[in-house]
Tab-separated table of C-alpha atoms in Angstrom:
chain	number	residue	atom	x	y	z
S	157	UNK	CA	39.846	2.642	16.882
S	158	UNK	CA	40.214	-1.139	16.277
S	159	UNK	CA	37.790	-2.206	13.641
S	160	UNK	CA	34.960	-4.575	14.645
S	161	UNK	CA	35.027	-7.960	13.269
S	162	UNK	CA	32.837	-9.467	10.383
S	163	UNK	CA	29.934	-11.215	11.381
S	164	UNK	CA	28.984	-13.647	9.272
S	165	UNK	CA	25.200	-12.090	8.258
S	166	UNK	CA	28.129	-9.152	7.136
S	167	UNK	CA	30.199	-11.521	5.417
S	168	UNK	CA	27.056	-13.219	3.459
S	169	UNK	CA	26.006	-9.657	2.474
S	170	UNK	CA	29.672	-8.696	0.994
S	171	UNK	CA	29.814	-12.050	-0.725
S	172	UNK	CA	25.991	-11.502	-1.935
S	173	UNK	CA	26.956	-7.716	-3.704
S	174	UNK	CA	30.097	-9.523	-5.323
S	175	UNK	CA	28.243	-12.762	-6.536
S	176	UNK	CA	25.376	-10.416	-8.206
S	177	UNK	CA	28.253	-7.681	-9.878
S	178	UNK	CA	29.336	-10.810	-11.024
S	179	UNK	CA	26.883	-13.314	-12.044
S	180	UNK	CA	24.079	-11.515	-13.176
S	181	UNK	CA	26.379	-9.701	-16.329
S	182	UNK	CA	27.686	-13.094	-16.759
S	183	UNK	CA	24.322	-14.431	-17.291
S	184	UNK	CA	24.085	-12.251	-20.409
S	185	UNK	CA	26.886	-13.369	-21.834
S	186	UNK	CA	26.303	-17.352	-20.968
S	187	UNK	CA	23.295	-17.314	-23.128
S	188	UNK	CA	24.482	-16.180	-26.272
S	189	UNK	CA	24.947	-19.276	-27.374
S	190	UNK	CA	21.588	-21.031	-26.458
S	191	UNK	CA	19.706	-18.367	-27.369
S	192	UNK	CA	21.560	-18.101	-30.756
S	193	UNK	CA	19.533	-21.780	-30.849
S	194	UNK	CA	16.898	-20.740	-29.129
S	195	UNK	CA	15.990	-18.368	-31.761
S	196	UNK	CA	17.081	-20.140	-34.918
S	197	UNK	CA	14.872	-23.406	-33.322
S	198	UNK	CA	12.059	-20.905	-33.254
S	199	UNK	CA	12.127	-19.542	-36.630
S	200	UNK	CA	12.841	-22.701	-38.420
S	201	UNK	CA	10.438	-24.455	-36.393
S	202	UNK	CA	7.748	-22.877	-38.172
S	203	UNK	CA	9.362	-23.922	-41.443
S	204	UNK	CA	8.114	-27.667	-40.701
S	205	UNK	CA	9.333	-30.343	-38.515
S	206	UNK	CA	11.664	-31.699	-40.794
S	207	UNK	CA	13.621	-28.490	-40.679
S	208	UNK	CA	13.392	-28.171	-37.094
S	209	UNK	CA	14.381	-32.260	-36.492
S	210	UNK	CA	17.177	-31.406	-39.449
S	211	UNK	CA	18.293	-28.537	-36.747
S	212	UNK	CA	17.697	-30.589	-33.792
S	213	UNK	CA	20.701	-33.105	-34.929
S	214	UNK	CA	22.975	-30.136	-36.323
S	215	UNK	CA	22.264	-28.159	-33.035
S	216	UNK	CA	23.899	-30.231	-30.709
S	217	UNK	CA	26.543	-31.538	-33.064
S	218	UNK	CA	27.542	-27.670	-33.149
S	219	UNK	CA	27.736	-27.107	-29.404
S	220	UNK	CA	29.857	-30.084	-29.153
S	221	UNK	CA	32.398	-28.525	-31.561
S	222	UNK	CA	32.276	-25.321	-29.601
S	223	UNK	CA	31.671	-26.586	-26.261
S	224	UNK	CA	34.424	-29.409	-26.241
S	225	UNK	CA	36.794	-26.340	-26.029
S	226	UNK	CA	35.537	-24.531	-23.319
S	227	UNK	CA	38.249	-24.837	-21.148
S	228	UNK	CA	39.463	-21.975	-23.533
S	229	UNK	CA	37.420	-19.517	-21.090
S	230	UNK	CA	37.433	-21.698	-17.636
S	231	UNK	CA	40.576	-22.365	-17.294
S	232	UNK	CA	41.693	-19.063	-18.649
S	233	UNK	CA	39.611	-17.392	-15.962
S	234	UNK	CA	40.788	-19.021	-12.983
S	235	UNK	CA	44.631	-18.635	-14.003
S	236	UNK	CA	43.680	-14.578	-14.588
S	237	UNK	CA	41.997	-14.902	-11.311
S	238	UNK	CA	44.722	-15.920	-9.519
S	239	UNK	CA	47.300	-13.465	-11.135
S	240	UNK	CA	44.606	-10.702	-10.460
S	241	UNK	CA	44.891	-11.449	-6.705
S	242	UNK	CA	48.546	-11.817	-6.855
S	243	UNK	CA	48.838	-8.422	-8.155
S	244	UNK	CA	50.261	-9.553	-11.682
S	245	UNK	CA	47.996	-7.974	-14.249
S	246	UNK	CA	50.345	-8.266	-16.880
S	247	UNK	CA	51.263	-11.819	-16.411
S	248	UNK	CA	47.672	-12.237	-16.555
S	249	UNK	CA	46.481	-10.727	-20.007
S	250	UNK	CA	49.779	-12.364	-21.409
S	251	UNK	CA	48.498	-15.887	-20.498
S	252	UNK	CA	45.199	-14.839	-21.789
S	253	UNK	CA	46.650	-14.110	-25.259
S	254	UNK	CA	48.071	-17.283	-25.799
S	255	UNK	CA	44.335	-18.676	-24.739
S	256	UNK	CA	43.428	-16.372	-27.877
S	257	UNK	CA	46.031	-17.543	-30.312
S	258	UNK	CA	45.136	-21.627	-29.320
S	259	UNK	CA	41.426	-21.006	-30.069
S	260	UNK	CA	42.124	-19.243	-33.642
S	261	UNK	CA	44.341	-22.846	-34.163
S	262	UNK	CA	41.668	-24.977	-32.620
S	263	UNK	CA	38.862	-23.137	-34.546
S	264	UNK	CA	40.907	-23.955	-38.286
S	265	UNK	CA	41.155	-27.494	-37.176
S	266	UNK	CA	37.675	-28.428	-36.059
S	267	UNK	CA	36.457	-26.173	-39.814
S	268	UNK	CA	39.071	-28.360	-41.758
S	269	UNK	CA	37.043	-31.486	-39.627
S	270	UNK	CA	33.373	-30.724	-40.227
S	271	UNK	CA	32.994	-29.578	-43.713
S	272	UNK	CA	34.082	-33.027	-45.489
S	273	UNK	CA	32.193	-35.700	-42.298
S	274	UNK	CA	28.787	-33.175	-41.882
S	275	UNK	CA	26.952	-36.239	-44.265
S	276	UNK	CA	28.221	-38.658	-41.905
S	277	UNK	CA	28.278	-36.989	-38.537
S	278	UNK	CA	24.323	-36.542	-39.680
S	279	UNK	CA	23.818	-39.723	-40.455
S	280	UNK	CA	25.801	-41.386	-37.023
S	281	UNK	CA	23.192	-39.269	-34.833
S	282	UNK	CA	20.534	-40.859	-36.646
S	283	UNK	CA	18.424	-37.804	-38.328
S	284	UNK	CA	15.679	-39.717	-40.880
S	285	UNK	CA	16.061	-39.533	-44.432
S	286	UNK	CA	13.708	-36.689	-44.607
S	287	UNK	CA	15.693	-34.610	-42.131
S	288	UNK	CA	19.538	-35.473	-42.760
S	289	UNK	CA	19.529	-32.556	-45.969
S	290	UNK	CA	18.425	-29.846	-43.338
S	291	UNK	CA	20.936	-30.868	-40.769
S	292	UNK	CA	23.603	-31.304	-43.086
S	293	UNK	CA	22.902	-27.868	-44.634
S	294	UNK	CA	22.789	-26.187	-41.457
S	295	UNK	CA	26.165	-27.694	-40.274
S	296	UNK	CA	28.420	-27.056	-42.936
S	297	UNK	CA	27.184	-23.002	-42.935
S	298	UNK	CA	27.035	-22.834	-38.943
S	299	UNK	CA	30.737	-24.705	-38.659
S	300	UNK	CA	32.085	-21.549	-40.462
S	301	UNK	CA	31.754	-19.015	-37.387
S	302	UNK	CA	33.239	-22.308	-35.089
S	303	UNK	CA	36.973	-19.991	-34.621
S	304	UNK	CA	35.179	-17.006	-33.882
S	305	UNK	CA	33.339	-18.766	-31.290
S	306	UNK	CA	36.177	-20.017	-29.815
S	307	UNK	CA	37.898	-16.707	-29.938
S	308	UNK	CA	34.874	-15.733	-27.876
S	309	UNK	CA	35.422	-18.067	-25.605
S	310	UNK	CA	39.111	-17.060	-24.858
S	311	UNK	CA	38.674	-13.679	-24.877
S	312	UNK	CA	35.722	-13.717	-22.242
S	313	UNK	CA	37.819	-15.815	-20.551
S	314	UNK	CA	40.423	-12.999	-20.169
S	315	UNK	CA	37.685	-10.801	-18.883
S	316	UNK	CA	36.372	-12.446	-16.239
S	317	UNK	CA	39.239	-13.289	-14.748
S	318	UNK	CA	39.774	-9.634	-14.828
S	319	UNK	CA	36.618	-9.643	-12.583
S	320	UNK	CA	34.922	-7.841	-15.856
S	321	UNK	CA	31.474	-9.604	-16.772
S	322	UNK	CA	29.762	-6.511	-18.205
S	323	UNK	CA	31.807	-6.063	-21.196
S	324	UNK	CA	30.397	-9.625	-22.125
S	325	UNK	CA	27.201	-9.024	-21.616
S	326	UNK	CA	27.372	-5.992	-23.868
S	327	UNK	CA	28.489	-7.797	-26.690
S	328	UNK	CA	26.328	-10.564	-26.356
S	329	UNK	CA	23.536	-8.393	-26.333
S	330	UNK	CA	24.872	-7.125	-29.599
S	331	UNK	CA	25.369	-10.715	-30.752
S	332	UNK	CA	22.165	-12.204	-30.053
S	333	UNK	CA	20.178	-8.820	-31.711
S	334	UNK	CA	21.970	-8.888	-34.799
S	335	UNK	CA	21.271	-12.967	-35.091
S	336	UNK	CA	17.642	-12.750	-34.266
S	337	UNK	CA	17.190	-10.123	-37.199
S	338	UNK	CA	19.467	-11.424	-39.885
S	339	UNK	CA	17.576	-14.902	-39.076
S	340	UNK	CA	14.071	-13.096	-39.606
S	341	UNK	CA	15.287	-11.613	-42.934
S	342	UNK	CA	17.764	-14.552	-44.587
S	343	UNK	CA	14.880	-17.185	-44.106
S	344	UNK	CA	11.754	-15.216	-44.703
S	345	UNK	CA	12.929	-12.461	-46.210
S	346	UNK	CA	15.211	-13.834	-48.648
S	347	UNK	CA	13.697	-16.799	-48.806
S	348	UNK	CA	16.923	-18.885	-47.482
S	349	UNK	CA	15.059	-21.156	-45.504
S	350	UNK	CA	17.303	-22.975	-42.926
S	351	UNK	CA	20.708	-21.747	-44.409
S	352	UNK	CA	19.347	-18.370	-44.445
S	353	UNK	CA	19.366	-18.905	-40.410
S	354	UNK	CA	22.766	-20.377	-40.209
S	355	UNK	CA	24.506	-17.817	-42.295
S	356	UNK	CA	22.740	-15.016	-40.202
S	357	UNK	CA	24.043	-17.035	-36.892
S	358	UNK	CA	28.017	-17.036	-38.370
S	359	UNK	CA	27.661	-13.319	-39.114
S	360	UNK	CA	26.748	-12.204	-35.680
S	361	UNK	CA	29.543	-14.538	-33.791
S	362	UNK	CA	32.019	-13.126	-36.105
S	363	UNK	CA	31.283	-9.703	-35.512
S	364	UNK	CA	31.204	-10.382	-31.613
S	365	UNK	CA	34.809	-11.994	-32.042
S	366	UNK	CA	35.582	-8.800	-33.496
S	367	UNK	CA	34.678	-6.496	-30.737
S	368	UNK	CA	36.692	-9.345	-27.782
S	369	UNK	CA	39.328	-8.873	-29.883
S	370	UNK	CA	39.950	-4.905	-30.052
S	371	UNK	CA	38.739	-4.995	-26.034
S	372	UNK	CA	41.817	-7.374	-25.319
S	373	UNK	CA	44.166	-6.044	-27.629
S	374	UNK	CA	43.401	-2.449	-26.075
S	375	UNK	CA	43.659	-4.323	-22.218
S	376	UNK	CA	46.763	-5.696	-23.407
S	377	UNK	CA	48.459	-2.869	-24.812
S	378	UNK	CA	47.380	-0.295	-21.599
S	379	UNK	CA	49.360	-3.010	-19.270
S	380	UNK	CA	52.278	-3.735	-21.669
S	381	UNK	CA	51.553	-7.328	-22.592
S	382	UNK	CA	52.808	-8.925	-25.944
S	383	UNK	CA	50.574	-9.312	-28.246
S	384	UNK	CA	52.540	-12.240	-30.144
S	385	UNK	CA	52.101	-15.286	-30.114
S	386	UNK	CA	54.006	-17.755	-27.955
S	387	UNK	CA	54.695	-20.829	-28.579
S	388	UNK	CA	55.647	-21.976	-24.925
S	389	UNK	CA	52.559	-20.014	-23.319
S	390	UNK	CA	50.429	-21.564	-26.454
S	391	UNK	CA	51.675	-25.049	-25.224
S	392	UNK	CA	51.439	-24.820	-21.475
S	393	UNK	CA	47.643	-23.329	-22.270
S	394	UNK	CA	46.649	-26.428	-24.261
S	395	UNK	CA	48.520	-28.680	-21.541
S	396	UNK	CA	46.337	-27.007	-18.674
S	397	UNK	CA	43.439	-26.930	-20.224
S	398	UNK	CA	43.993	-31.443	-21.074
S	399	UNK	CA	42.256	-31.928	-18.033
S	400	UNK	CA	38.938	-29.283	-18.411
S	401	UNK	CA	38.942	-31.238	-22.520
S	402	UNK	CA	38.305	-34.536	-20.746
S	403	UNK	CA	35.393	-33.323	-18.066
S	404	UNK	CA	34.189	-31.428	-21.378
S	405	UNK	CA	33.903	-34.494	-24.001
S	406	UNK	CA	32.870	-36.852	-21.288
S	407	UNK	CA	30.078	-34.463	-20.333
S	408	UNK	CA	29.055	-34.000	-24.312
S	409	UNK	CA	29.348	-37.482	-25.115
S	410	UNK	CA	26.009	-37.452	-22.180
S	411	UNK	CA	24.290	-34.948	-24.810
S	412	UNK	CA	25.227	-36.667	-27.727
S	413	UNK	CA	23.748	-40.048	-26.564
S	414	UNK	CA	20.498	-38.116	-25.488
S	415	UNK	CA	20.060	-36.795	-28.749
S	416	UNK	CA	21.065	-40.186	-30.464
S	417	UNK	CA	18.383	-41.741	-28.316
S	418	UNK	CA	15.819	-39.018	-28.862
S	419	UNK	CA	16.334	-39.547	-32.641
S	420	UNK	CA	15.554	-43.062	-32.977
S	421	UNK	CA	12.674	-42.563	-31.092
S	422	UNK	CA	11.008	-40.691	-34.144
S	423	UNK	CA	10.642	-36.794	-35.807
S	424	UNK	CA	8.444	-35.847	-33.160
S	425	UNK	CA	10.403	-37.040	-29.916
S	426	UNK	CA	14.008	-35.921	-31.543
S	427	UNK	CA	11.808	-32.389	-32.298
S	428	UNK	CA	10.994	-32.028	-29.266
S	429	UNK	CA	13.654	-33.121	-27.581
S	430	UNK	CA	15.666	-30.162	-29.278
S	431	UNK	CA	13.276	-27.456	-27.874
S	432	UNK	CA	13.888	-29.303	-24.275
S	433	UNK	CA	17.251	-28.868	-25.123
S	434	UNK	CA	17.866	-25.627	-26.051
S	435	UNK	CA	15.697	-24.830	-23.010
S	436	UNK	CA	18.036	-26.903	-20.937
S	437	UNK	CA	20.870	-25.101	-21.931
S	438	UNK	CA	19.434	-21.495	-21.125
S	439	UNK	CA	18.456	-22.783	-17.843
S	440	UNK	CA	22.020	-24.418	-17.388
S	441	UNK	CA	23.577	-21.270	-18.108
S	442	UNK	CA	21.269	-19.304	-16.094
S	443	UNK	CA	22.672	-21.427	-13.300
S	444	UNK	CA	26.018	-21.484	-14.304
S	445	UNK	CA	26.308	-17.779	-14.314
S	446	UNK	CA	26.783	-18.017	-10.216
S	447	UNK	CA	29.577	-20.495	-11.260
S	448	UNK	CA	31.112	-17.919	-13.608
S	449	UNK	CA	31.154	-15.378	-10.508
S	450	UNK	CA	32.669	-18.304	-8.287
S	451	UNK	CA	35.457	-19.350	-11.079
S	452	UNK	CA	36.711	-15.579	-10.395
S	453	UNK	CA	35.711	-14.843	-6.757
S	454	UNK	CA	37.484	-18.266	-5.779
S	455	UNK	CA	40.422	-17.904	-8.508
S	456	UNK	CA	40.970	-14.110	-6.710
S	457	UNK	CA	40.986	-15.448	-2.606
S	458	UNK	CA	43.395	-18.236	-3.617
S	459	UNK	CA	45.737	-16.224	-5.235
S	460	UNK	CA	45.756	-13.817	-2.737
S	461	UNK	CA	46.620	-16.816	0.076
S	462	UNK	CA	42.662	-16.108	1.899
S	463	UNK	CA	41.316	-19.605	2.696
S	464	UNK	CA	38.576	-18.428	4.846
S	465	UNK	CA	37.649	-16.184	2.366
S	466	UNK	CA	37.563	-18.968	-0.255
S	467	UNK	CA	35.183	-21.476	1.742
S	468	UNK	CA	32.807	-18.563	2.593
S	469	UNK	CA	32.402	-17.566	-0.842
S	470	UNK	CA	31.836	-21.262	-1.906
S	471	UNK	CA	29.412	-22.049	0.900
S	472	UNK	CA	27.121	-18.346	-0.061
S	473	UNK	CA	27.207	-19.655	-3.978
S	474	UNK	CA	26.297	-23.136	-3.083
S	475	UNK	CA	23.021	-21.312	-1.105
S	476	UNK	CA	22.401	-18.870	-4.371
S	477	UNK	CA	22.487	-21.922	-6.316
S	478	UNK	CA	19.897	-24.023	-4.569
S	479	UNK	CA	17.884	-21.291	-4.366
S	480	UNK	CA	18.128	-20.129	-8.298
S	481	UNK	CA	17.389	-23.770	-9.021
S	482	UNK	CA	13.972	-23.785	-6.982
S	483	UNK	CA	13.185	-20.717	-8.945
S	484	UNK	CA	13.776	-21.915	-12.399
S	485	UNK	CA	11.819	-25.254	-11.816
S	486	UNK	CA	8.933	-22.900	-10.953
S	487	UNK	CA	9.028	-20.343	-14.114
S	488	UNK	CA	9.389	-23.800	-16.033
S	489	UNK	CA	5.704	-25.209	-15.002
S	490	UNK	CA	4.221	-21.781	-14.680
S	491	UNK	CA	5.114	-20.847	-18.475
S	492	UNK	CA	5.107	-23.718	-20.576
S	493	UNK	CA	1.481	-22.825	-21.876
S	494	UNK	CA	3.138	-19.799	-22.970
S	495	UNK	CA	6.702	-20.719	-24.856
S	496	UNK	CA	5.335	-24.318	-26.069
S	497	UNK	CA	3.072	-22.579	-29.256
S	498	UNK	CA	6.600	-20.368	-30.113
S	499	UNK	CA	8.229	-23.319	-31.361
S	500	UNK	CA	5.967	-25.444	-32.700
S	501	UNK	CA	2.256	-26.114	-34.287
S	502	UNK	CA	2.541	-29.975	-34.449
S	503	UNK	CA	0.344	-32.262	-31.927
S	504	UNK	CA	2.595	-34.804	-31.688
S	505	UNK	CA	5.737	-32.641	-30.530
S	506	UNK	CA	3.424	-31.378	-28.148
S	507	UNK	CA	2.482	-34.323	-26.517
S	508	UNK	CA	5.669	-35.439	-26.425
S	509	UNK	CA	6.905	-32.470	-24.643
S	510	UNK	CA	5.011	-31.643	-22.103
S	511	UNK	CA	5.687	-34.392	-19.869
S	512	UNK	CA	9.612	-34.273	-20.207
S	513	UNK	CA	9.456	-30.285	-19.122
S	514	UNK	CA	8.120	-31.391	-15.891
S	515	UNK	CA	11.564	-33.643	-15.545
S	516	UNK	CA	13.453	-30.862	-16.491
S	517	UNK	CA	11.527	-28.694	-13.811
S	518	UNK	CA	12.345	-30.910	-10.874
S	519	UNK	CA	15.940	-31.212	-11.686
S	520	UNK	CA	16.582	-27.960	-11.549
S	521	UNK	CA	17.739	-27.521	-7.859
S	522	UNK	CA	20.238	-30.587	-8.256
S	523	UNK	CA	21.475	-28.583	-11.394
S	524	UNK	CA	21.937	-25.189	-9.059
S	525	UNK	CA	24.112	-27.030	-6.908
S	526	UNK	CA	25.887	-28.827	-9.440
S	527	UNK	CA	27.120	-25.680	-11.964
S	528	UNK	CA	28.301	-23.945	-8.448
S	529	UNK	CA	30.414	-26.555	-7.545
S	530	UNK	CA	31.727	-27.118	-10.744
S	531	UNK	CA	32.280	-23.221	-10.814
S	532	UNK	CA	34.326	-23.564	-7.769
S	533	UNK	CA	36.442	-26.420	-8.597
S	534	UNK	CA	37.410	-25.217	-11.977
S	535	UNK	CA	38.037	-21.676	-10.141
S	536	UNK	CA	40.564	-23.683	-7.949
S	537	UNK	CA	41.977	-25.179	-11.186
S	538	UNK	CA	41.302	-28.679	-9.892
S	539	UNK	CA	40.597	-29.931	-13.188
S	540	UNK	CA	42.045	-33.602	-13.125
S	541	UNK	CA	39.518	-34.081	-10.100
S	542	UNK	CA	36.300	-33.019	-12.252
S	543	UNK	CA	37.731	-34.875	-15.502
S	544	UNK	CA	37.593	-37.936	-13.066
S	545	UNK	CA	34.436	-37.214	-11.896
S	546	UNK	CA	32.176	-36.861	-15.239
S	547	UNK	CA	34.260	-40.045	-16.446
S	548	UNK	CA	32.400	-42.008	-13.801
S	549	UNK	CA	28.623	-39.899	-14.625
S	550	UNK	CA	29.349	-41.340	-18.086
S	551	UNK	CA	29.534	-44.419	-17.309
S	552	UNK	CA	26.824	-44.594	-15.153
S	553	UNK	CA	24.735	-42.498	-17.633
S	554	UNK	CA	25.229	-44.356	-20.618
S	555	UNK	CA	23.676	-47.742	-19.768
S	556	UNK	CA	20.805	-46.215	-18.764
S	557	UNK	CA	20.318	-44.136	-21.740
S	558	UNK	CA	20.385	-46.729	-24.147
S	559	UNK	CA	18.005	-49.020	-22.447
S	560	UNK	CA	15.006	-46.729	-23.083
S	561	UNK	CA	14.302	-47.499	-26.571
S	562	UNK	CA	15.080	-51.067	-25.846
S	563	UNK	CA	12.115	-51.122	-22.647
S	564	UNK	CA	10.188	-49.061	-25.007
S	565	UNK	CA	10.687	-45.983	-23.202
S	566	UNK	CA	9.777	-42.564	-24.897
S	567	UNK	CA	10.959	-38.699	-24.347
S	568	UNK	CA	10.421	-38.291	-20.993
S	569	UNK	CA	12.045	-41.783	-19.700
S	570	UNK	CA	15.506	-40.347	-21.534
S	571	UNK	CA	14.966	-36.951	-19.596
S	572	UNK	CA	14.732	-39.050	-16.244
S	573	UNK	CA	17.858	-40.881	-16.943
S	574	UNK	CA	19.817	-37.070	-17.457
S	575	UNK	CA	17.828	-36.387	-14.107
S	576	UNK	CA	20.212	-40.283	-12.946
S	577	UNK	CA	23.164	-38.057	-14.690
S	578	UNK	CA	22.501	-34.452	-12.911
S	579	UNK	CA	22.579	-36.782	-9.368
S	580	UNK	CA	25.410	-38.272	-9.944
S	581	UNK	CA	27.716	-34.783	-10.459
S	582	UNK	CA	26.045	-33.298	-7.662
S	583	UNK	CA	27.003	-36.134	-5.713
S	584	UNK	CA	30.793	-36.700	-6.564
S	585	UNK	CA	30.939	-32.612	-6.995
S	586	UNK	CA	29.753	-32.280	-3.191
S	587	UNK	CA	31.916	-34.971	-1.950
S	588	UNK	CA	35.247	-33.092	-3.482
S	589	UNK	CA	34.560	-29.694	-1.650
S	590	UNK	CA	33.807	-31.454	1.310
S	591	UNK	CA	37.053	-33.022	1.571
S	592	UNK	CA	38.928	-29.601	0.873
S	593	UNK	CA	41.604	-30.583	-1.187
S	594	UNK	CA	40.660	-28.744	-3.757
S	595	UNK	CA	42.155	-25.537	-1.557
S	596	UNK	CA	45.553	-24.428	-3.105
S	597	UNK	CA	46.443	-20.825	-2.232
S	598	UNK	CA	49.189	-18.811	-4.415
S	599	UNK	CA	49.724	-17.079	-7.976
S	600	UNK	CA	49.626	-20.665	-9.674
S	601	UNK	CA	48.125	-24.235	-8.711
């Protein structure tokens, strides 16, 4: 009996059940970090405001050291991807052990980096002289777990492009439970004050690089990968993963002028912009855990030569994305009354936030659109592309960033201009998959 073809209210529902096995274990396992900030901003924010505008200059200046290298999992997952639907499982893990081996050497270098420039990476963002000892005490400590971060990274990287998102969100759960109550006891307990939450923060990220590392080893070991390192496989990782580095810095060099910005506008704004921040992130990775699912659902159809199959699952994400982005703009408004007292007790951060949440709010279904796309690009491993097309976001961005202190702009004018920034992607992102040339079908791109 000759099967009946898919229709496409049947194709939407297969691609929905893979997108959710997918994405929503993912999601666990994006928000480690931001909610590793989330909860540090939260218990040092009731230390004062010049702790939590010491952590809201340290914060970012730590995600850029991590984030910078985050190709480490992207590209790692779309070249597993593609293996995965080539039928090469061993070829696979083996690339994703020389990911492993480049973030231990990447994690040394950027250690060896921070702990002698923390007094003058503070001081370039522009914390005040009353906040630069917090943020330069908090760096220094927090740069420590920086390798075993980027070990995460790797390793997860491995995993998803094994199509395995739940052994991520285990650990994170792990991860963030272990931070949340070493932070509680260090700073109040011990009476560590904001080292007390940065040491507690290194501890957990080491012990989740711990448990990657024996699930990977084990993975590798079952399908008779080596577990040495290459040198040639390290190379040709670090080579692939130029491109990703580029879109990566470009895109953190957006942050890092934000919170430049937001610091010269005074405690209060740069306070309060870290909260918006940290939200920003959880939100981002909320969004980007659809991407996550698209990095391996696209990696898996291109390697296994189905085009059709490729564009379908790219036009269902682009759908979940709009529609995720609608939804987070609305739990934004609804709840601020609620999260707003959890970080902070001061008037003036107050009033200086609750106008730029409202930005963030509305931006929120460009940003579902634009992590999607970017999901599905980098899942095609057409990285030179997006490198090219945050270059040109930058340079838009930029200008208009630095003009708000000069027009006497405050918080929320700076959030409008990242509102300028989140167009901008969606715009040059939408006009790429449009075109289709980011299809390439086979093992490797």
């Amino acid at each position: 009996m000759t099967q009946a073809p898919a229709t496409p209210r049947r194709t939407d529902r297969r691609h929905d059940r893979e997108i959710i096995s997918l994405a929503l274990p993912a999601f666990g396992a994006l928000v480690a970090e931001p909610l590793f900030l989330m909860v540090d901003s939260a218990v040092i924010g009731h230390l004062g405001t010049r702790q939590l505008a010491g952590l809201g200059v340290a914060g970012p200046l730590l995600s850029t050291a991590v984030a910078v290298f985050v190709f480490l999992a992207y590209a790692t997952t779309a070249a597993v991807a593609r293996r995965v639907g080539a039928g090469d499982l061993s070829s696979a893990i083996r690339q994703g052990m020389d990911g492993i081996w480049l973030a231990l050497l990447l994690g040394a270098a950027v250690v060896a980096t921070v702990l002698p420039t923390a007094p003058w990476l503070v001081d370039v963002f522009g914390a005040s002289h009353t906040a630069a000892p917090y943020a330069v005490t908090y760096l220094r400590i927090s740069a420590l777990g920086i390798p075993a971060m980027l070990m995460v990274l790797a390793a997860t990287g491995v995993l998803r492009g094994l199509q395995d998102t739940r052994t991520p969100l285990y650990v994170a759960i792990g991860g963030f439970s272990v931070n949340a109550a070493l932070n509680v006891g260090l700073v109040y307990g011990a009476g560590l004050g904001i080292a007390g939450s940065a040491w507690g923060t290194v501890v957990a990220q080491c012990g989740m690089a711990a448990v990657y590392l024996i699930v990977v080893v084990r993975g590798a070991r079952r399908h008779g990968a080596s577990l040495r390192p290459d040198i040639a496989g390290i190379r040709a990782s670090a080579q692939a993963g130029v491109p990703l580095l580029v879109r990566t810095l470009s895109l953190r060099a957006v942050m890092m002028i934000a919170t430049a910005v937001a610091a010269r506008l005074g405690d209060a704004e740069v306070a309060a912009h870290q909260i918006v921040i940290t939200l920003w992130s959880l939100l981002a990775f909320a969004l980007d855990a659809i991407a996550i699912a698209g990095q391996a659902i696209i990696g898996r159809y291109l390697g296994a030569d189905d085009v059709p199959g490729a564009k379908a699952a790219c036009r269902r994400m682009v759908q979940w994305g709009i529609a995720s982005g609608v939804v987070l703009g609305l739990l934004v408004v609804l709840t601020r009354p609620l999260f707003m007292p959890l970080f902070t007790a001061d008037p003036a951060v107050k009033d200086a936030l609750l106008p730029t949440l409202l930005v963030v709010a509305l931006t929120q279904p460009v940003a579902g659109i634009v992590f999607v796309l970017d999901g599905v690009l980098m899942g095609a491993g057409d990285g030179p592309y997006l490198a090219w097309a945050m270059l040109v976001t930058l340079a838009l961005f930029a200008p208009a960033a630095l003009l708000v202190p000069a027009v006497g702009g405050g918080l929320t004018a700076l959030w409008w201009a990242m509102a300028l920034m989140m167009t901008v992607r969606m715009l040059t992102l939408w006009a790429r998959t449009r075109s289709g040339r980011w299809i390439v079908t086979g093992a490797s791109r």
